[in-house]
Amino acid sequence: MEAPNPDFMREAIRLSVEKMQAGHGGPFGAVVVKNGEIIARGFNQVTSTNDPTCHAEVDAIRKACTVLGTFQLDDCDLYTSCEPCPMCLGAIYWARPRRVFYGNTKQDAAAIGFDDQFIYEELEKPLASRQLPMREFLREEALAGFRAWQAHTGRVDY
């Protein structure tokens, strides 16, 4: 397996600092690389867009998928300035890149106020024990959408 390219990580780090200082959001940057070229750059824009999902990795994934015209990042590498949070990790798994390289650790992020440990802990708890109340509601009616998906001849499986 080829070694990570420090230039790509440095670009993610550069974005994390530049975009944070420009007032876009927290100090996080990411790039998606395919065939040795950066195809998308992302940075945290949570506070500037009032979008709690606009993390650097999610931003980079969205942009890369647009560039490639697909919902999967086959044969792509993701370089991110920090170990992905639980939300970004989920997005990364759905996007299916080849590899992920990160700079700062989640402990480094926690030390400056970006602590996601409570989310990891919540995911381990049964639904009834979580801080955010969750309960099943109108499941039988909701199953209609799943049945329609199963019967849909034009669906694109992913």
mmCIF file of C-alpha atoms in Angstrom:
data_model
loop_
_atom_site.group_PDB
_atom_site.id
_atom_site.type_symbol
_atom_site.label_atom_id
_atom_site.label_comp_id
_atom_site.label_asym_id
_atom_site.label_seq_id
_atom_site.Cartn_x
_atom_site.Cartn_y
_atom_site.Cartn_z
ATOM 1 C CA MET A 1 0.000 0.000 0.000
ATOM 2 C CA GLU A 2 1.328 3.401 -0.947
ATOM 3 C CA ALA A 3 2.349 5.800 1.790
ATOM 4 C CA PRO A 4 0.228 8.855 2.615
ATOM 5 C CA ASN A 5 1.255 12.080 0.928
ATOM 6 C CA PRO A 6 2.237 14.796 3.439
ATOM 7 C CA ASP A 7 1.274 17.530 0.945
ATOM 8 C CA PHE A 8 -2.355 16.428 1.045
ATOM 9 C CA MET A 9 -2.419 16.436 4.847
ATOM 10 C CA ARG A 10 -0.764 19.838 4.888
ATOM 11 C CA GLU A 11 -3.522 21.145 2.614
ATOM 12 C CA ALA A 12 -6.169 19.842 5.028
ATOM 13 C CA ILE A 13 -4.305 21.502 7.896
ATOM 14 C CA ARG A 14 -3.937 24.742 5.934
ATOM 15 C CA LEU A 15 -7.684 24.792 5.279
ATOM 16 C CA SER A 16 -8.398 24.167 8.956
ATOM 17 C CA VAL A 17 -6.443 27.247 9.995
ATOM 18 C CA GLU A 18 -7.292 29.579 7.097
ATOM 19 C CA LYS A 19 -11.035 28.972 7.089
ATOM 20 C CA MET A 20 -11.284 29.110 10.892
ATOM 21 C CA GLN A 21 -9.449 32.438 10.937
ATOM 22 C CA ALA A 22 -11.766 33.708 8.173
ATOM 23 C CA GLY A 23 -14.734 33.045 10.459
ATOM 24 C CA HIS A 24 -16.253 30.022 8.747
ATOM 25 C CA GLY A 25 -16.243 27.719 11.771
ATOM 26 C CA GLY A 26 -14.055 25.444 13.842
ATOM 27 C CA PRO A 27 -10.458 24.519 12.984
ATOM 28 C CA PHE A 28 -11.120 21.533 10.733
ATOM 29 C CA GLY A 29 -10.170 20.905 7.109
ATOM 30 C CA ALA A 30 -10.304 17.943 4.747
ATOM 31 C CA VAL A 31 -9.400 17.005 1.193
ATOM 32 C CA VAL A 32 -10.440 14.112 -1.029
ATOM 33 C CA VAL A 33 -7.747 12.736 -3.312
ATOM 34 C CA LYS A 34 -8.131 10.530 -6.370
ATOM 35 C CA ASN A 35 -5.327 9.399 -8.649
ATOM 36 C CA GLY A 36 -2.833 11.605 -6.849
ATOM 37 C CA GLU A 37 -4.877 14.818 -7.217
ATOM 38 C CA ILE A 38 -7.079 16.758 -4.837
ATOM 39 C CA ILE A 39 -10.586 16.647 -6.265
ATOM 40 C CA ALA A 40 -12.375 18.381 -3.377
ATOM 41 C CA ARG A 41 -11.613 20.548 -0.365
ATOM 42 C CA GLY A 42 -13.824 20.881 2.681
ATOM 43 C CA PHE A 43 -13.799 22.895 5.860
ATOM 44 C CA ASN A 44 -15.955 23.364 8.917
ATOM 45 C CA GLN A 45 -18.821 25.812 8.343
ATOM 46 C CA VAL A 46 -21.082 24.984 11.263
ATOM 47 C CA THR A 47 -21.289 28.489 12.730
ATOM 48 C CA SER A 48 -21.200 30.450 9.469
ATOM 49 C CA THR A 49 -24.032 28.447 7.872
ATOM 50 C CA ASN A 50 -25.966 27.488 11.017
ATOM 51 C CA ASP A 51 -25.672 23.897 9.775
ATOM 52 C CA PRO A 52 -24.532 21.460 12.484
ATOM 53 C CA THR A 53 -23.735 18.877 9.787
ATOM 54 C CA CYS A 54 -21.330 21.082 7.844
ATOM 55 C CA HIS A 55 -18.147 19.515 9.159
ATOM 56 C CA ALA A 56 -15.001 19.476 7.016
ATOM 57 C CA GLU A 57 -15.247 15.799 6.104
ATOM 58 C CA VAL A 58 -18.924 16.004 5.162
ATOM 59 C CA ASP A 59 -18.259 19.153 3.110
ATOM 60 C CA ALA A 60 -15.364 17.473 1.280
ATOM 61 C CA ILE A 61 -17.377 14.289 0.663
ATOM 62 C CA ARG A 62 -20.320 16.255 -0.760
ATOM 63 C CA LYS A 63 -18.061 18.228 -3.081
ATOM 64 C CA ALA A 64 -16.094 15.145 -4.206
ATOM 65 C CA CYS A 65 -19.267 13.231 -4.993
ATOM 66 C CA THR A 66 -20.497 16.162 -7.068
ATOM 67 C CA VAL A 67 -17.202 16.292 -8.982
ATOM 68 C CA LEU A 68 -17.248 12.540 -9.616
ATOM 69 C CA GLY A 69 -20.985 12.328 -10.286
ATOM 70 C CA THR A 70 -21.415 9.448 -7.860
ATOM 71 C CA PHE A 71 -22.403 8.771 -4.264
ATOM 72 C CA GLN A 72 -19.348 6.661 -3.497
ATOM 73 C CA LEU A 73 -15.689 7.612 -3.323
ATOM 74 C CA ASP A 74 -14.184 4.435 -4.722
ATOM 75 C CA ASP A 75 -10.383 4.605 -5.022
ATOM 76 C CA CYS A 76 -10.290 7.930 -3.140
ATOM 77 C CA ASP A 77 -8.370 8.875 -0.029
ATOM 78 C CA LEU A 78 -9.625 11.321 2.583
ATOM 79 C CA TYR A 79 -7.139 13.481 4.456
ATOM 80 C CA THR A 80 -8.596 15.312 7.423
ATOM 81 C CA SER A 81 -6.957 17.585 9.952
ATOM 82 C CA CYS A 82 -8.613 15.739 12.850
ATOM 83 C CA GLU A 83 -9.842 12.264 13.665
ATOM 84 C CA PRO A 84 -13.454 12.165 12.452
ATOM 85 C CA CYS A 85 -16.317 12.686 14.879
ATOM 86 C CA PRO A 86 -19.100 10.051 15.024
ATOM 87 C CA MET A 87 -21.227 11.856 12.415
ATOM 88 C CA CYS A 88 -18.338 12.246 9.996
ATOM 89 C CA LEU A 89 -17.237 8.684 10.581
ATOM 90 C CA GLY A 90 -20.711 7.516 9.576
ATOM 91 C CA ALA A 91 -20.603 9.688 6.437
ATOM 92 C CA ILE A 92 -17.152 8.358 5.603
ATOM 93 C CA TYR A 93 -18.297 4.759 5.872
ATOM 94 C CA TRP A 94 -21.287 5.520 3.620
ATOM 95 C CA ALA A 95 -19.026 7.232 1.063
ATOM 96 C CA ARG A 96 -16.641 4.250 1.071
ATOM 97 C CA PRO A 97 -13.272 5.893 0.430
ATOM 98 C CA ARG A 98 -10.231 3.658 0.131
ATOM 99 C CA ARG A 99 -8.394 5.107 3.139
ATOM 100 C CA VAL A 100 -8.564 7.904 5.721
ATOM 101 C CA PHE A 101 -5.626 9.811 7.165
ATOM 102 C CA TYR A 102 -6.069 12.210 10.077
ATOM 103 C CA GLY A 103 -3.867 14.669 11.934
ATOM 104 C CA ASN A 104 -5.179 15.607 15.372
ATOM 105 C CA THR A 105 -6.762 12.949 17.565
ATOM 106 C CA LYS A 106 -10.205 13.068 19.155
ATOM 107 C CA GLN A 107 -8.404 13.658 22.462
ATOM 108 C CA ASP A 108 -6.688 16.708 20.954
ATOM 109 C CA ALA A 109 -10.098 17.987 19.825
ATOM 110 C CA ALA A 110 -11.612 17.394 23.268
ATOM 111 C CA ALA A 111 -8.795 19.401 24.857
ATOM 112 C CA ILE A 112 -9.926 22.531 22.949
ATOM 113 C CA GLY A 113 -13.665 22.066 23.529
ATOM 114 C CA PHE A 114 -14.699 19.694 20.720
ATOM 115 C CA ASP A 115 -15.497 16.642 22.844
ATOM 116 C CA ASP A 116 -17.651 13.986 21.183
ATOM 117 C CA GLN A 117 -17.124 11.306 23.822
ATOM 118 C CA PHE A 118 -20.712 11.665 25.050
ATOM 119 C CA ILE A 119 -21.955 10.633 21.575
ATOM 120 C CA TYR A 120 -19.790 7.513 21.564
ATOM 121 C CA GLU A 121 -21.157 6.675 25.020
ATOM 122 C CA GLU A 122 -24.766 7.348 23.990
ATOM 123 C CA LEU A 123 -24.459 4.987 21.015
ATOM 124 C CA GLU A 124 -23.563 2.158 23.379
ATOM 125 C CA LYS A 125 -26.694 2.643 25.500
ATOM 126 C CA PRO A 126 -30.098 1.058 24.864
ATOM 127 C CA LEU A 127 -32.555 3.537 23.311
ATOM 128 C CA ALA A 128 -34.509 3.890 26.550
ATOM 129 C CA SER A 129 -31.366 4.939 28.441
ATOM 130 C CA ARG A 130 -30.202 7.680 26.071
ATOM 131 C CA GLN A 131 -30.385 11.382 26.948
ATOM 132 C CA LEU A 132 -32.338 12.112 23.773
ATOM 133 C CA PRO A 133 -35.721 10.374 24.026
ATOM 134 C CA MET A 134 -36.388 8.087 21.057
ATOM 135 C CA ARG A 135 -39.288 5.752 20.452
ATOM 136 C CA GLU A 136 -40.840 3.874 17.608
ATOM 137 C CA PHE A 137 -43.958 5.554 16.193
ATOM 138 C CA LEU A 138 -46.292 4.579 13.299
ATOM 139 C CA ARG A 139 -43.974 1.788 12.180
ATOM 140 C CA GLU A 140 -46.642 -0.054 10.184
ATOM 141 C CA GLU A 141 -47.396 3.084 8.172
ATOM 142 C CA ALA A 142 -43.701 3.822 7.717
ATOM 143 C CA LEU A 143 -43.095 0.329 6.326
ATOM 144 C CA ALA A 144 -45.064 1.374 3.231
ATOM 145 C CA GLY A 145 -42.011 3.326 2.051
ATOM 146 C CA PHE A 146 -39.759 0.301 2.488
ATOM 147 C CA ARG A 147 -42.200 -1.945 0.633
ATOM 148 C CA ALA A 148 -42.345 0.578 -2.193
ATOM 149 C CA TRP A 149 -38.518 0.623 -2.295
ATOM 150 C CA GLN A 150 -38.374 -3.158 -2.550
ATOM 151 C CA ALA A 151 -40.845 -3.122 -5.457
ATOM 152 C CA HIS A 152 -39.308 -0.107 -7.222
ATOM 153 C CA THR A 153 -37.770 -1.293 -10.490
ATOM 154 C CA GLY A 154 -35.707 1.860 -11.006
ATOM 155 C CA ARG A 155 -34.005 1.895 -7.635
ATOM 156 C CA VAL A 156 -30.271 2.307 -7.313
ATOM 157 C CA ASP A 157 -28.941 0.062 -4.588
ATOM 158 C CA TYR A 158 -26.174 1.369 -2.368
#
